[in-house]
């Protein structure tokens, strides 16, 4: 989550959480906007990321199910930093997610 605004980043990975977190931290440190939506946000706004508040929302070993869960959480987030909505939910599910999150 961003320390300076309500934005948060949601992303799936099959790798260890700490490994992925370090990759995001490096991208932010080097201001590599093309590598990470987090980095793009910090470089453009001068905001900082609350790394200590980063957490695992859910786990799943299956790739497609992880993508669906990622899309669900992106679409239900108040202010996601993600560059896209995950793209795997049909309009029917999007309607339910957005209605629930209000």
PDB file of C-alpha atoms in Angstrom:
ATOM      1  CA  UNK A   1       0.000   0.000   0.000  1.00  0.00           C
ATOM      2  CA  UNK A   2       1.014   3.599  -0.597  1.00  0.00           C
ATOM      3  CA  UNK A   3       1.947   5.586   2.512  1.00  0.00           C
ATOM      4  CA  UNK A   4       0.746   8.857   1.005  1.00  0.00           C
ATOM      5  CA  UNK A   5      -2.599   7.973  -0.601  1.00  0.00           C
ATOM      6  CA  UNK A   6      -5.212   5.183  -0.560  1.00  0.00           C
ATOM      7  CA  UNK A   7      -3.737   3.306  -3.524  1.00  0.00           C
ATOM      8  CA  UNK A   8      -2.655  -0.303  -3.198  1.00  0.00           C
ATOM      9  CA  UNK A   9      -1.091  -2.826  -5.540  1.00  0.00           C
ATOM     10  CA  UNK A  10      -2.453  -6.352  -5.968  1.00  0.00           C
ATOM     11  CA  UNK A  11      -0.428  -8.983  -7.777  1.00  0.00           C
ATOM     12  CA  UNK A  12      -0.197 -12.730  -8.045  1.00  0.00           C
ATOM     13  CA  UNK A  13       2.982 -14.774  -8.104  1.00  0.00           C
ATOM     14  CA  UNK A  14       3.925 -18.423  -7.846  1.00  0.00           C
ATOM     15  CA  UNK A  15       7.216 -17.510  -6.205  1.00  0.00           C
ATOM     16  CA  UNK A  16       7.934 -16.713  -2.584  1.00  0.00           C
ATOM     17  CA  UNK A  17       6.293 -13.503  -1.370  1.00  0.00           C
ATOM     18  CA  UNK A  18       9.605 -12.087  -0.121  1.00  0.00           C
ATOM     19  CA  UNK A  19      11.278 -12.665  -3.484  1.00  0.00           C
ATOM     20  CA  UNK A  20       8.553 -10.795  -5.368  1.00  0.00           C
ATOM     21  CA  UNK A  21       8.517  -8.026  -2.778  1.00  0.00           C
ATOM     22  CA  UNK A  22      12.273  -7.492  -3.216  1.00  0.00           C
ATOM     23  CA  UNK A  23      11.797  -7.228  -6.992  1.00  0.00           C
ATOM     24  CA  UNK A  24       9.202  -4.500  -6.488  1.00  0.00           C
ATOM     25  CA  UNK A  25      11.466  -2.719  -4.002  1.00  0.00           C
ATOM     26  CA  UNK A  26      14.356  -2.770  -6.473  1.00  0.00           C
ATOM     27  CA  UNK A  27      12.129  -1.434  -9.287  1.00  0.00           C
ATOM     28  CA  UNK A  28      10.952   1.392  -7.007  1.00  0.00           C
ATOM     29  CA  UNK A  29      14.510   2.182  -5.857  1.00  0.00           C
ATOM     30  CA  UNK A  30      15.751   2.351  -9.467  1.00  0.00           C
ATOM     31  CA  UNK A  31      12.585   4.162 -10.627  1.00  0.00           C
ATOM     32  CA  UNK A  32      11.939   1.556 -13.333  1.00  0.00           C
ATOM     33  CA  UNK A  33       8.442   2.637 -14.316  1.00  0.00           C
ATOM     34  CA  UNK A  34       8.179   0.033 -17.061  1.00  0.00           C
ATOM     35  CA  UNK A  35       8.810  -2.846 -14.605  1.00  0.00           C
ATOM     36  CA  UNK A  36       6.208  -2.149 -11.980  1.00  0.00           C
ATOM     37  CA  UNK A  37       3.015  -0.186 -11.420  1.00  0.00           C
ATOM     38  CA  UNK A  38       4.327   0.492  -7.919  1.00  0.00           C
ATOM     39  CA  UNK A  39       7.500   1.986  -9.320  1.00  0.00           C
ATOM     40  CA  UNK A  40       5.561   4.069 -11.813  1.00  0.00           C
ATOM     41  CA  UNK A  41       3.381   5.428  -9.000  1.00  0.00           C
ATOM     42  CA  UNK A  42       6.309   6.340  -6.745  1.00  0.00           C
ATOM     43  CA  UNK A  43       8.359   7.882  -9.559  1.00  0.00           C
ATOM     44  CA  UNK A  44       5.497  10.038 -10.809  1.00  0.00           C
ATOM     45  CA  UNK A  45       4.145  11.139  -7.419  1.00  0.00           C
ATOM     46  CA  UNK A  46       7.145  10.989  -5.058  1.00  0.00           C
ATOM     47  CA  UNK A  47       4.999   8.823  -2.770  1.00  0.00           C
ATOM     48  CA  UNK A  48       6.463   6.015  -0.682  1.00  0.00           C
ATOM     49  CA  UNK A  49       5.297   2.415  -0.338  1.00  0.00           C
ATOM     50  CA  UNK A  50       4.463   0.836   3.017  1.00  0.00           C
ATOM     51  CA  UNK A  51       6.523  -2.298   2.472  1.00  0.00           C
ATOM     52  CA  UNK A  52       5.998  -3.445   6.069  1.00  0.00           C
ATOM     53  CA  UNK A  53       2.239  -3.406   5.475  1.00  0.00           C
ATOM     54  CA  UNK A  54       2.457  -5.658   2.406  1.00  0.00           C
ATOM     55  CA  UNK A  55       0.666  -8.950   2.896  1.00  0.00           C
ATOM     56  CA  UNK A  56      -0.588 -12.114   1.248  1.00  0.00           C
ATOM     57  CA  UNK A  57      -4.329 -11.853   0.612  1.00  0.00           C
ATOM     58  CA  UNK A  58      -4.899 -15.445  -0.484  1.00  0.00           C
ATOM     59  CA  UNK A  59      -2.981 -18.414  -1.841  1.00  0.00           C
ATOM     60  CA  UNK A  60      -3.644 -20.919  -4.595  1.00  0.00           C
ATOM     61  CA  UNK A  61      -1.287 -23.317  -6.364  1.00  0.00           C
ATOM     62  CA  UNK A  62      -3.175 -23.244  -9.663  1.00  0.00           C
ATOM     63  CA  UNK A  63      -2.144 -20.538 -12.103  1.00  0.00           C
ATOM     64  CA  UNK A  64      -5.537 -19.824 -13.696  1.00  0.00           C
ATOM     65  CA  UNK A  65      -7.256 -19.728 -10.323  1.00  0.00           C
ATOM     66  CA  UNK A  66      -4.594 -17.306  -9.045  1.00  0.00           C
ATOM     67  CA  UNK A  67      -5.269 -15.051 -12.034  1.00  0.00           C
ATOM     68  CA  UNK A  68      -9.009 -15.129 -11.338  1.00  0.00           C
ATOM     69  CA  UNK A  69      -8.429 -14.352  -7.662  1.00  0.00           C
ATOM     70  CA  UNK A  70      -6.083 -11.529  -8.615  1.00  0.00           C
ATOM     71  CA  UNK A  71      -8.713 -10.050 -10.946  1.00  0.00           C
ATOM     72  CA  UNK A  72     -11.372 -10.387  -8.231  1.00  0.00           C
ATOM     73  CA  UNK A  73      -9.232  -8.556  -5.667  1.00  0.00           C
ATOM     74  CA  UNK A  74      -8.148  -5.836  -8.111  1.00  0.00           C
ATOM     75  CA  UNK A  75     -11.761  -5.140  -9.022  1.00  0.00           C
ATOM     76  CA  UNK A  76     -12.920  -5.122  -5.404  1.00  0.00           C
ATOM     77  CA  UNK A  77     -10.093  -2.858  -4.190  1.00  0.00           C
ATOM     78  CA  UNK A  78     -10.921   0.728  -3.266  1.00  0.00           C
ATOM     79  CA  UNK A  79      -7.994   2.283  -5.160  1.00  0.00           C
ATOM     80  CA  UNK A  80      -5.853  -0.271  -7.000  1.00  0.00           C
ATOM     81  CA  UNK A  81      -2.496   0.779  -8.463  1.00  0.00           C
ATOM     82  CA  UNK A  82      -2.631  -1.989 -11.049  1.00  0.00           C
ATOM     83  CA  UNK A  83      -2.306  -1.058 -14.703  1.00  0.00           C
ATOM     84  CA  UNK A  84      -5.228  -3.293 -15.660  1.00  0.00           C
ATOM     85  CA  UNK A  85      -8.149  -5.056 -14.000  1.00  0.00           C
ATOM     86  CA  UNK A  86      -6.762  -8.561 -14.369  1.00  0.00           C
ATOM     87  CA  UNK A  87      -8.991  -9.213 -17.375  1.00  0.00           C
ATOM     88  CA  UNK A  88     -10.275 -12.648 -16.397  1.00  0.00           C
ATOM     89  CA  UNK A  89     -13.678 -11.882 -14.941  1.00  0.00           C
ATOM     90  CA  UNK A  90     -16.807 -11.789 -17.058  1.00  0.00           C
ATOM     91  CA  UNK A  91     -19.078  -8.753 -16.860  1.00  0.00           C
ATOM     92  CA  UNK A  92     -21.479 -10.729 -14.654  1.00  0.00           C
ATOM     93  CA  UNK A  93     -18.788 -11.280 -12.035  1.00  0.00           C
ATOM     94  CA  UNK A  94     -17.476  -7.736 -12.354  1.00  0.00           C
ATOM     95  CA  UNK A  95     -20.960  -6.460 -11.557  1.00  0.00           C
ATOM     96  CA  UNK A  96     -21.054  -8.603  -8.401  1.00  0.00           C
ATOM     97  CA  UNK A  97     -17.557  -7.613  -7.292  1.00  0.00           C
ATOM     98  CA  UNK A  98     -18.123  -3.904  -7.767  1.00  0.00           C
ATOM     99  CA  UNK A  99     -21.550  -4.017  -6.123  1.00  0.00           C
ATOM    100  CA  UNK A 100     -20.097  -5.863  -3.105  1.00  0.00           C
ATOM    101  CA  UNK A 101     -17.169  -3.482  -2.688  1.00  0.00           C
ATOM    102  CA  UNK A 102     -19.330  -0.356  -2.448  1.00  0.00           C
TER     103      UNK A 102
END
